[in-house]
Coordinates of C-alpha atoms in Angstrom, one line a residue:
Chain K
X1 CA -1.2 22.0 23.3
X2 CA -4.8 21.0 22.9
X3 CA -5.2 23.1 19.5
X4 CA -2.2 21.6 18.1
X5 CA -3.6 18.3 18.8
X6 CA -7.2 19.2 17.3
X7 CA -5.2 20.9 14.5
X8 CA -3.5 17.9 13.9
X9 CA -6.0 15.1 14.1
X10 CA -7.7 17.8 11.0
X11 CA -4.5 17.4 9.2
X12 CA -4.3 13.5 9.7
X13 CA -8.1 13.6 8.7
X14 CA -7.4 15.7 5.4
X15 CA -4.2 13.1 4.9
X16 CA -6.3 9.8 5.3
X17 CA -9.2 10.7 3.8
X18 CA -8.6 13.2 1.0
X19 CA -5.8 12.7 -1.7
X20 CA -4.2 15.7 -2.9
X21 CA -5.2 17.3 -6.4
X22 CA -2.2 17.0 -7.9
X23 CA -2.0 13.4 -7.3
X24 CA -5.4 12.8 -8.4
X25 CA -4.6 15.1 -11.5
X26 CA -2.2 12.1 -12.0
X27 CA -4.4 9.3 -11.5
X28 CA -6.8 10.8 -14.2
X29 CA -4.4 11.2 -17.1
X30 CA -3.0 8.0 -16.5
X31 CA -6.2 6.6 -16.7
X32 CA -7.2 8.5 -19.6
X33 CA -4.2 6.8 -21.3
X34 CA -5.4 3.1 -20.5
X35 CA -7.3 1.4 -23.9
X36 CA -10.9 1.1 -23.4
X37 CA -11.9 -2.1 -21.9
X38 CA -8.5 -2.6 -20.4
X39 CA -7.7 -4.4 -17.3
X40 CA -5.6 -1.2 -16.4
X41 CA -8.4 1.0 -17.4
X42 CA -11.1 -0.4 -15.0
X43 CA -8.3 -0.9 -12.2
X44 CA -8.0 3.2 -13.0
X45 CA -11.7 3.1 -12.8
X46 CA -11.9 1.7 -9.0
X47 CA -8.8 3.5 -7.9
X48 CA -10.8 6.8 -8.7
X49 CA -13.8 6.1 -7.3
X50 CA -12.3 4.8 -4.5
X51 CA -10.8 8.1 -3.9
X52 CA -14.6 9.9 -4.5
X53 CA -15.8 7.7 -2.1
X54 CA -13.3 8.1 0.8
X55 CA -13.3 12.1 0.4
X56 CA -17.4 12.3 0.2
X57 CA -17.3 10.0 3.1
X58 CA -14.7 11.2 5.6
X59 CA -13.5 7.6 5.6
X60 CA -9.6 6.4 5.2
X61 CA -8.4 5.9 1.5
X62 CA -6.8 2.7 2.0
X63 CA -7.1 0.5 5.4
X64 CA -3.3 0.7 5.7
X65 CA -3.0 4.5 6.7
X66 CA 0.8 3.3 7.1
X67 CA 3.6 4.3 10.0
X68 CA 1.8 8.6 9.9
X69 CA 5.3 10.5 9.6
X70 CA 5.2 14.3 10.6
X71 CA 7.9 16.4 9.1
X72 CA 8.0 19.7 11.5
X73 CA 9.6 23.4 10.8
X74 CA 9.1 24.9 13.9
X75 CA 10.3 28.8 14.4
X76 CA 13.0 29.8 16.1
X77 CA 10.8 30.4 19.4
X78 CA 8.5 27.5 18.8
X79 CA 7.9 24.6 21.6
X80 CA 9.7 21.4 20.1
X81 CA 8.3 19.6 23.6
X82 CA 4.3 20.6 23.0
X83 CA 4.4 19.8 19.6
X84 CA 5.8 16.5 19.7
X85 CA 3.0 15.8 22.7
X86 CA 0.2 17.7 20.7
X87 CA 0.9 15.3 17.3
X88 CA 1.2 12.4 19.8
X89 CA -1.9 13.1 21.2
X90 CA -3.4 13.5 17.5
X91 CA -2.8 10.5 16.4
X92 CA -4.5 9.0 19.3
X93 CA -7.5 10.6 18.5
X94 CA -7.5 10.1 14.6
X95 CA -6.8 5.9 16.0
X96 CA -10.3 6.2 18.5
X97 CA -11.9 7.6 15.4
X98 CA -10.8 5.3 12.9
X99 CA -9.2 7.8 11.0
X100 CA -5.5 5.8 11.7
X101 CA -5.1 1.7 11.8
X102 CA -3.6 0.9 14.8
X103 CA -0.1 0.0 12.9
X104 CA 2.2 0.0 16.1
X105 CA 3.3 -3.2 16.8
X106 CA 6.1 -4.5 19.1
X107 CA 8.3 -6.5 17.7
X108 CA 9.7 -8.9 20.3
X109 CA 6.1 -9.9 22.3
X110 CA 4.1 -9.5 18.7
X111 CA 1.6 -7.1 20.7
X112 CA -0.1 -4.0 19.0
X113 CA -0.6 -1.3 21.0
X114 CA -3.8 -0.2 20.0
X115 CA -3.1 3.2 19.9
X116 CA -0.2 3.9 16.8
X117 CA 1.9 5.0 20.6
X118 CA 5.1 3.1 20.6
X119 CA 8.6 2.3 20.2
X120 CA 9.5 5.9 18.0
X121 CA 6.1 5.8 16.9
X122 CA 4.3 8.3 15.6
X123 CA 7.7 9.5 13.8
X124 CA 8.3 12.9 14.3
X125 CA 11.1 14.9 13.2
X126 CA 11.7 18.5 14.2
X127 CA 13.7 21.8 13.0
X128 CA 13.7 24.6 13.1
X129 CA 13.5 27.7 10.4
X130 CA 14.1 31.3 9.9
X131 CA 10.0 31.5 9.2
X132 CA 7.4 33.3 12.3
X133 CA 4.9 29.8 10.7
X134 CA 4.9 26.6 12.4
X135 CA 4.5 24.0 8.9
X136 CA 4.1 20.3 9.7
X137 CA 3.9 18.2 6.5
X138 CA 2.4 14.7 6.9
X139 CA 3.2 11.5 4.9
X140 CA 1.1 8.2 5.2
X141 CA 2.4 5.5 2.9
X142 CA 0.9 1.9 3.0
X143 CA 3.4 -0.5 4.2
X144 CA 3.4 -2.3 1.4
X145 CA 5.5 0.2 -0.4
X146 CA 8.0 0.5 2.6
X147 CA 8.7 -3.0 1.6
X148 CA 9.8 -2.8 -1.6
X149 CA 11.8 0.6 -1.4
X150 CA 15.0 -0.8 -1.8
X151 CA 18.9 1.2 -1.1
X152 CA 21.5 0.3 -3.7
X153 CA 25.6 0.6 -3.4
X154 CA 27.4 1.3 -6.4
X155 CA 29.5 0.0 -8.2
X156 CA 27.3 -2.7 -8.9
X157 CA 28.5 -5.6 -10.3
X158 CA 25.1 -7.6 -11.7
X159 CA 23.7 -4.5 -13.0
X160 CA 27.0 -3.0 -14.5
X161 CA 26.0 0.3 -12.9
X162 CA 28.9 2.7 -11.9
X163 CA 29.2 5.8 -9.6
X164 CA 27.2 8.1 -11.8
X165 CA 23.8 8.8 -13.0
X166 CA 23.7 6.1 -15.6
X167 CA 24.4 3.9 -12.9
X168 CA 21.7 5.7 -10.9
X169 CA 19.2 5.4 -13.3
X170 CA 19.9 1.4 -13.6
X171 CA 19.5 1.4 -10.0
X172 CA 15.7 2.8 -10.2
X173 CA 14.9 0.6 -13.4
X174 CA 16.0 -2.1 -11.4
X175 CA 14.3 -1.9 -8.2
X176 CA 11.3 -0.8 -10.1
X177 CA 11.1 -3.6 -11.9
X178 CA 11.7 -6.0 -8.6
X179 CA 9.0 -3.7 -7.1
X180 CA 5.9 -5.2 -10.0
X181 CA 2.9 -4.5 -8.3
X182 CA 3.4 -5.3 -4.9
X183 CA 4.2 -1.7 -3.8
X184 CA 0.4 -0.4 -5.1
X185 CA 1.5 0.8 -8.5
X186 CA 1.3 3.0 -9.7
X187 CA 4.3 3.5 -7.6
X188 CA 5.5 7.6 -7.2
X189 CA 9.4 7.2 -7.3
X190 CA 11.6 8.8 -4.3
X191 CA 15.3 8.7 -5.0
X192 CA 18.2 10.0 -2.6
X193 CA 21.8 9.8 -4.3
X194 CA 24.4 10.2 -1.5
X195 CA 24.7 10.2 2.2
X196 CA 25.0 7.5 4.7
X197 CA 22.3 4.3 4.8
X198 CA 20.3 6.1 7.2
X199 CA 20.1 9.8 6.0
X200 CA 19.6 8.3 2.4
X201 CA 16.8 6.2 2.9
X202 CA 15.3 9.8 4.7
X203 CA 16.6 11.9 2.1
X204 CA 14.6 9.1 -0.4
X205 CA 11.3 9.4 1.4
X206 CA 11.3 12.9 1.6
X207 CA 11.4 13.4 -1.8
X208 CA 7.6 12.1 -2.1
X209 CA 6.7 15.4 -0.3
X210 CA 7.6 17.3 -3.7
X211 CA 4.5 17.9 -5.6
X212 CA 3.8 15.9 -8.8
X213 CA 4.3 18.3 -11.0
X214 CA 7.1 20.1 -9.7
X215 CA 10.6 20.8 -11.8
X216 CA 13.9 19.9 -10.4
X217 CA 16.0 22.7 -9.7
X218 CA 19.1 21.0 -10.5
X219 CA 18.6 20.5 -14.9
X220 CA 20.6 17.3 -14.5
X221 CA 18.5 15.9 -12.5
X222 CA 15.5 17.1 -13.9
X223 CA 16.4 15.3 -17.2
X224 CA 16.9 11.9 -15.5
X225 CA 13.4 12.3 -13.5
X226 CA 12.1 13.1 -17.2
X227 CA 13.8 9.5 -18.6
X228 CA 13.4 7.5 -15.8
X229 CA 9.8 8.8 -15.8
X230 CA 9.2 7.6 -19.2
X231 CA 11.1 4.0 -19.2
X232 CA 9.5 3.0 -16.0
X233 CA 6.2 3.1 -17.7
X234 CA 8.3 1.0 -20.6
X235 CA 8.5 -1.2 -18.2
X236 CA 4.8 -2.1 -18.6
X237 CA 3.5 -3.3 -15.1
X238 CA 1.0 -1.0 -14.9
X239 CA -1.7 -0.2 -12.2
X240 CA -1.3 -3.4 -9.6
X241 CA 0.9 -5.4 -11.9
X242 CA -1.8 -5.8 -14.5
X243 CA 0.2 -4.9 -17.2
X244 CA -0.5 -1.4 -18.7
X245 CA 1.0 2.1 -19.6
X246 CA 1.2 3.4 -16.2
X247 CA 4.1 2.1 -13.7
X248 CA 5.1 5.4 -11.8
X249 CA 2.9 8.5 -11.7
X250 CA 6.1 10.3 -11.1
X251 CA 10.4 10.1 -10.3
X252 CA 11.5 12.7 -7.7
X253 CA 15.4 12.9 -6.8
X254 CA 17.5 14.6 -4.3
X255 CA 21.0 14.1 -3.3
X256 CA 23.4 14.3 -0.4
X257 CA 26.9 14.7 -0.2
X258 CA 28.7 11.0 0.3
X259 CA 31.5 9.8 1.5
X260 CA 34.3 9.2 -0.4
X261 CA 34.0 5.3 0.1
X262 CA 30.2 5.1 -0.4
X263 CA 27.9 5.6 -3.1
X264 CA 24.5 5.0 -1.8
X265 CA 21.2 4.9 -4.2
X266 CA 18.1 4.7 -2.1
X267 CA 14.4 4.6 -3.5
X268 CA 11.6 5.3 -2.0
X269 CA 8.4 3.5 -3.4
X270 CA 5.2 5.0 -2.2
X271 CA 1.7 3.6 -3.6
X272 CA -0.8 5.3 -5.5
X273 CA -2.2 6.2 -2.7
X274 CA 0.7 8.9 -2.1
X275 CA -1.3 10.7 1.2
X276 CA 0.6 13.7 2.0
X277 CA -1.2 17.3 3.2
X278 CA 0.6 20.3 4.8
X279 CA -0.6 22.3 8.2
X280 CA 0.6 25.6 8.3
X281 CA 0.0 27.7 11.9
X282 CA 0.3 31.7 12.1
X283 CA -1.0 33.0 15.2
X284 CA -4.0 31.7 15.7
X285 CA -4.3 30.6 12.0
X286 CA -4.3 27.1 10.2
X287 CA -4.3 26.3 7.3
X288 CA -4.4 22.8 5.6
X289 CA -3.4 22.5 2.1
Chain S
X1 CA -16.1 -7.9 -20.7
X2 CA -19.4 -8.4 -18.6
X3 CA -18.4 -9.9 -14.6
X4 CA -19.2 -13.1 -13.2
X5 CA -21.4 -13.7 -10.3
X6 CA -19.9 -16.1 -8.0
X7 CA -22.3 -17.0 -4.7
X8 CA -20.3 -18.4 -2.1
X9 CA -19.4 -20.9 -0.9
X10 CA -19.0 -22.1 -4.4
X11 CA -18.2 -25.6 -6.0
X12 CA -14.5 -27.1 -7.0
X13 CA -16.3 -27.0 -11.0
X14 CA -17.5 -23.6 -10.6
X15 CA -14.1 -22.5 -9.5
X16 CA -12.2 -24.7 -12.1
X17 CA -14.4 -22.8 -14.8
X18 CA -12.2 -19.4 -13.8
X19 CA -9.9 -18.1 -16.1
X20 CA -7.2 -15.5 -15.6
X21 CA -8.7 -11.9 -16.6
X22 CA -12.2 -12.8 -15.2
X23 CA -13.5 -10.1 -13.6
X24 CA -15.7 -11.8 -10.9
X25 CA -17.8 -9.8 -8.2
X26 CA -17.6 -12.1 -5.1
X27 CA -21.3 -13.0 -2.9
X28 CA -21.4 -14.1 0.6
X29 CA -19.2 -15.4 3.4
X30 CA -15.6 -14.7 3.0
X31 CA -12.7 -14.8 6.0
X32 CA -10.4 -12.5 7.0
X33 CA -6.5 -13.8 7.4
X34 CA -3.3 -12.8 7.3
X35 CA 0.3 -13.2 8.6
X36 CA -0.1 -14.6 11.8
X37 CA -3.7 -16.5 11.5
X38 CA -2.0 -18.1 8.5
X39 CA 1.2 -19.1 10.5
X40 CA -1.9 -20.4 13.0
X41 CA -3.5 -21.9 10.4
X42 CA -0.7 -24.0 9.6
X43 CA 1.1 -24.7 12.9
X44 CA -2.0 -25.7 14.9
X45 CA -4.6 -26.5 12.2
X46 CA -7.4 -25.4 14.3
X47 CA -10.7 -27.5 14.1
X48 CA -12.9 -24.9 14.7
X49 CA -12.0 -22.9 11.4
X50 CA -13.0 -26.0 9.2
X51 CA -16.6 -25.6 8.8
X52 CA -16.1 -21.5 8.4
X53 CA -13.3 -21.9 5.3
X54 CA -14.4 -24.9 3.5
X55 CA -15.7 -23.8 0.2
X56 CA -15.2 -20.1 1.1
X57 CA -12.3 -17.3 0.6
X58 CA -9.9 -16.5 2.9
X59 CA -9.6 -12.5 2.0
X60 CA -5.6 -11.5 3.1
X61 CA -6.8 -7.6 4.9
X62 CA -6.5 -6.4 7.9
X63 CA -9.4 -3.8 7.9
X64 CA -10.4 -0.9 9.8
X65 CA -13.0 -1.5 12.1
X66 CA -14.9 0.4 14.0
X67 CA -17.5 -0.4 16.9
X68 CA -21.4 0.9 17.4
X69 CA -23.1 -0.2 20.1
X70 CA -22.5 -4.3 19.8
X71 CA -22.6 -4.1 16.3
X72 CA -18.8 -4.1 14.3
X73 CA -18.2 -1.6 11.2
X74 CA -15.9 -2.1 8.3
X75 CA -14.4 1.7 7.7
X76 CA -11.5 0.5 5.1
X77 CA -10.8 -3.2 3.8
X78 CA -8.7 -3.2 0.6
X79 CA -6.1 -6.4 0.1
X80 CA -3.1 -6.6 1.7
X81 CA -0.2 -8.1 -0.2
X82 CA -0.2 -11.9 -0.6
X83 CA 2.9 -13.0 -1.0
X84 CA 4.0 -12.9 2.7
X85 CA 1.8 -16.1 3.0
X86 CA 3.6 -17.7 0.3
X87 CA 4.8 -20.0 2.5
X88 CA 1.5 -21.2 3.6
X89 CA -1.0 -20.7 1.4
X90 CA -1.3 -23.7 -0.5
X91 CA -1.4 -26.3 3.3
X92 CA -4.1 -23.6 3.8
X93 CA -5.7 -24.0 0.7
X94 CA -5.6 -27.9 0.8
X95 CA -6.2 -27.9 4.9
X96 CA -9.1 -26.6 4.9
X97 CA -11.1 -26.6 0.9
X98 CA -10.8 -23.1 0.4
X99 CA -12.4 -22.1 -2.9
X100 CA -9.5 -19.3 -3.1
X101 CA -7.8 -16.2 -1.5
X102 CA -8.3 -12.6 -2.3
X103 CA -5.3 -10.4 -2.7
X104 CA -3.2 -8.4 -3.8
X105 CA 0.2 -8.2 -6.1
X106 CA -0.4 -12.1 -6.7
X107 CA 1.4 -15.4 -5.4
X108 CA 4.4 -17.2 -6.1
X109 CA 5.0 -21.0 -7.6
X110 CA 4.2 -22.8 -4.9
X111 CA 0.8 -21.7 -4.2
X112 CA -0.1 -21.5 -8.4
X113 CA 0.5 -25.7 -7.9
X114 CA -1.5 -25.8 -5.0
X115 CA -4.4 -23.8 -6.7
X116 CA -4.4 -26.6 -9.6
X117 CA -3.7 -29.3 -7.0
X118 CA -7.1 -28.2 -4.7
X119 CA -9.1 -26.1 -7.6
X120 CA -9.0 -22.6 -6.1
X121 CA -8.1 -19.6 -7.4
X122 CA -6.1 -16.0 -6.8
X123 CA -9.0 -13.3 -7.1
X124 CA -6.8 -10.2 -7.4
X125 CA -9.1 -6.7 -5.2
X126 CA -7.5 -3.1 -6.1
X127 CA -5.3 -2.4 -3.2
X128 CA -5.7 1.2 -1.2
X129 CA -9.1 0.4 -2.8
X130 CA -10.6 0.7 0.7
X131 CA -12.9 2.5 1.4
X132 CA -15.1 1.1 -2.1
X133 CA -14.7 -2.2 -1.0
X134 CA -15.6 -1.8 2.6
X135 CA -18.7 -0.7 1.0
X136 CA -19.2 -4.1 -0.3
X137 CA -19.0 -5.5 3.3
X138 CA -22.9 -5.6 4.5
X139 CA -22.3 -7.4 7.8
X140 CA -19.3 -8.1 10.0
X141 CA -21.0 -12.0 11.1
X142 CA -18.2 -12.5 13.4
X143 CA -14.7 -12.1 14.7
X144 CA -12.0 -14.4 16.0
X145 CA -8.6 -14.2 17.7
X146 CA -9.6 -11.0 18.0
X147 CA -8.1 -10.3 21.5
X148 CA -4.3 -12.6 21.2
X149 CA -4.2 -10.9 17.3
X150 CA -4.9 -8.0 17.5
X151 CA -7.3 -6.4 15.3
X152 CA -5.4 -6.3 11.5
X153 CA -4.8 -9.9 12.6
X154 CA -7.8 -11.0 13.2
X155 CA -10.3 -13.3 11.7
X156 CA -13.1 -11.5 10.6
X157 CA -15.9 -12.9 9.2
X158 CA -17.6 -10.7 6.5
X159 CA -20.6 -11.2 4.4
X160 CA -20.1 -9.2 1.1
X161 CA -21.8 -8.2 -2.0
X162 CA -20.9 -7.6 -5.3
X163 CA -17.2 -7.7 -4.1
X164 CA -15.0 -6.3 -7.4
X165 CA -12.0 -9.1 -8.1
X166 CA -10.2 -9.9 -11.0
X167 CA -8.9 -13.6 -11.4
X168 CA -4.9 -13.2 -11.7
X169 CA -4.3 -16.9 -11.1
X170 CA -5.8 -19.9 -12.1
X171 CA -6.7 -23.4 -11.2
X172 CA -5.5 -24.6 -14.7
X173 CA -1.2 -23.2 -13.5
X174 CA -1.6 -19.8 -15.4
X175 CA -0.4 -16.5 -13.4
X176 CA -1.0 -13.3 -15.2
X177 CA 1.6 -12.3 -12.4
X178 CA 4.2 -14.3 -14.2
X179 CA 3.4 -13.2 -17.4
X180 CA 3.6 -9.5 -16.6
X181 CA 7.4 -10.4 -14.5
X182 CA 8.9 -12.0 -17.6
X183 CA 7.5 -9.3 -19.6
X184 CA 9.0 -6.5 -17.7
X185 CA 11.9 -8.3 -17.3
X186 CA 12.6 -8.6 -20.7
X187 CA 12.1 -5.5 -21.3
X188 CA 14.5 -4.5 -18.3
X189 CA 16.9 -6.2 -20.0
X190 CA 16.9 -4.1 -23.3
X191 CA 17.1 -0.6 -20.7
X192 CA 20.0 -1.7 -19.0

């Protein structure tokens, strides 16, 4: 699979080095809201050209290109096997090149291995679809953010939060508000209602592959993106933790069916530097959006 | 607001002079660190960092690096965040006369009292900022531990220029940190 893996060391390029345009649309207006002067207005300032710089530059955004996560759709008669090797073997190369930190550390002897190869590292996941196009979305977020994602279980005593969307949206103003600014904030917002621990902290992170400006199906959930949206950025932490107008550029929520015991509420935090691009393969096309 | 220029290494007076909300571009030698040279730092207090800290910054990233012929690259060095060395940073501090840290997403209590305590501050860099501030890296002077670390861990010794920080905690016990916390808190408070 040597054209996977060239294919995918240009989508881990694309990823590291050149935030997507609809997250960037968001860094601007929040920016553009920010007084003159502002702490949060020059922090806007940086983050921007920071982003100018990386693209023009074919260098990585942030240092921390994070734990690289590839979502795969394969079809029906795709190679599961090869691909997994081809996106091993692409992360490798985006490592040599300085595209990826090496991030892959063991935890009992403390030693990196150099190459982001380890332990159920790079994290692939595989399915499969009705589609003739292989699709492989990537995610990089900074490990910073992984930290302060946080999984709630209601009912919730402290926070007088019940099993229902009020109590969900306590839930996020909560763990938003524990987050401050060490998650990068402007923090995007990924929320999974439901499921077990382990599918719900998934089903959280893979919201953040939604684009910004994307409408929930579901118009119940819509509305309490649309609130939590704008009472986050009540919440006045702004870019960093500086204090500002901007918390979250954006609250995207999914849910899972639950058991009848649980009631799980996990969040996802990813930075402002959410890096995310899509590789699509038809024949011998590719395409990286 | 028009930034400081601070040359370092730089005096305890020029350092008490910083206030929180400076913005303060950062000159010459600072030092790489984080999780496990500071757990180093404190467990084996290592003579041979004494001379490189004193009066200097200890910057908490773990860059990307990237060799050319003998010479080391900085490719991406924003700020890690700073309150994993919480429990360390203030020995550190004191340990070895470091003018301050840069960071990011601020400090607790304990290392606010031991910024009055030595006179060093918190200068706060724009994390995921990094490929801008690897630009403000103009010589990689040195690297050690690079080998038992690993390379995030590693000390690296970096001569910058016109480095782009913002004061967030002070020698004086003020934390714009804690400010913006009891702030949103409150505010929390009336959502809930």
């Amino acid at each position: 699979m040597a054209e996977l893996a060239d294919w995918g060391l240009e989508l881990i390029r694309r990823s590291s080095t050149d935030i997507s345009a609809d997250v960037e649309a968001s860094l601007r207006a929040a920016r553009d809201r920010e007084e003159d002067g502002s702490t949060a207005r020059s922090t806007f300032e940086v983050i921007l050209e920071n982003v100018e710089i990386a693209r023009k530059g074919g260098t990585p955004i942030c240092q921390d290109t994070g734990l690289p996560a590839f979502y795969v759709h394969l079809p029906k008669d795709g190679d599961p096997d090869a691909t997994r090797d081809g996106l091993i073997q692409a992360v490798k190369m985006a490592t040599a090149e300085g595209l990826l930190r090496p991030n892959a550390v063991d935890p009992v002897s403390g030693k990196n291995s150099g190459n982001n190869e380890g332990l159920g590292l790079p994290y692939i996941s595989i399915e499969f679809h009705d589609g003739d196009e292989t699709v492989i979305d990537i995610m990089q977020k900074g490990g910073g953010s992984e930290n302060v994602s946080a999984q709630y279980r209601l009912p919730d005593t402290d926070l007088h939060a019940g099993r229902d969307l009020e109590g969900v949206r306590k839930c996020i103003l909560d763990a938003v508000t524990t987050a401050q600014g060490f998650g990068c904030a402007p923090g995007t917002i990924g929320v999974c209602v439901g499921g077990d621990r382990g599918c719900s902290y998934l089903g959280a992170k893979k919201q953040l592959l939604r684009r910004m400006d994307d409408v929930n199906p579901d118009p119940e959930l819509a509305a309490l993106e649309d609130r939590l949206h704008g009472e986050l950025n009540e919440l006045g932490i702004g870019p960093m933790g500086f204090g500002g107008k901007t918390t979250v550029l954006g609250v995207k929520i999914g849910v899972l069916h639950r058991h009848p015991a649980s009631f799980f509420v996990s969040m996802s935090y990813c930075c402002w530097a959410n890096r995310r691009r899509r590789l699509t393969i038809r024949g011998d096309q590719a395409d990286i959006v | 607001m028009a930034a400081i220029k601070l040359e370092l290494p730089a005096t305890e007076e020029q350092i008490r002079s910083l206030r929180i909300g400076d913005e303060v571009r950062l000159y010459g030698t600072v030092v790489t660190a984080r999780d496990v040279a500071h757990k180093f730092m404190v467990e084996e207090k290592p003579e041979f960092l004494k001379p490189l800290l004193k009066g200097t910054v200890i910057y908490h990233c773990g860059p990307i690096v990237k060799k050319v012929g003998d010479e080391w690259t900085i490719v991406a060095a924003g700020p890690t965040t700073s309150s994993r060395e919480e429990p360390y940073q203030a020995e550190v501090i004191e340990t070895y006369g470091v003018a301050g840290v840069i960071g990011k997403a601020g400090m607790g209590e304990k290392t606010s009292a031991g910024l009055k305590k030595s006179g060093a501050v918190y200068f706060h860099a724009v994390g995921g900022a990094g490929a801008l501030l690897a630009r403000c890296v103009k010589k990689v002077k040195d690297v050690l531990k690079l080998e038992e670390f690993g390379s995030p861990e590693a000390f690296w010794v970096m001569e910058v220029e016109d480095f782009p920080t913002i004061v967030t905690m002070d020698s004086h016990g003020d934390s714009l940190h804690r400010k913006v916390l009891e702030d949103s808190e409150a505010k929390l408070k009336q959502l809930l």
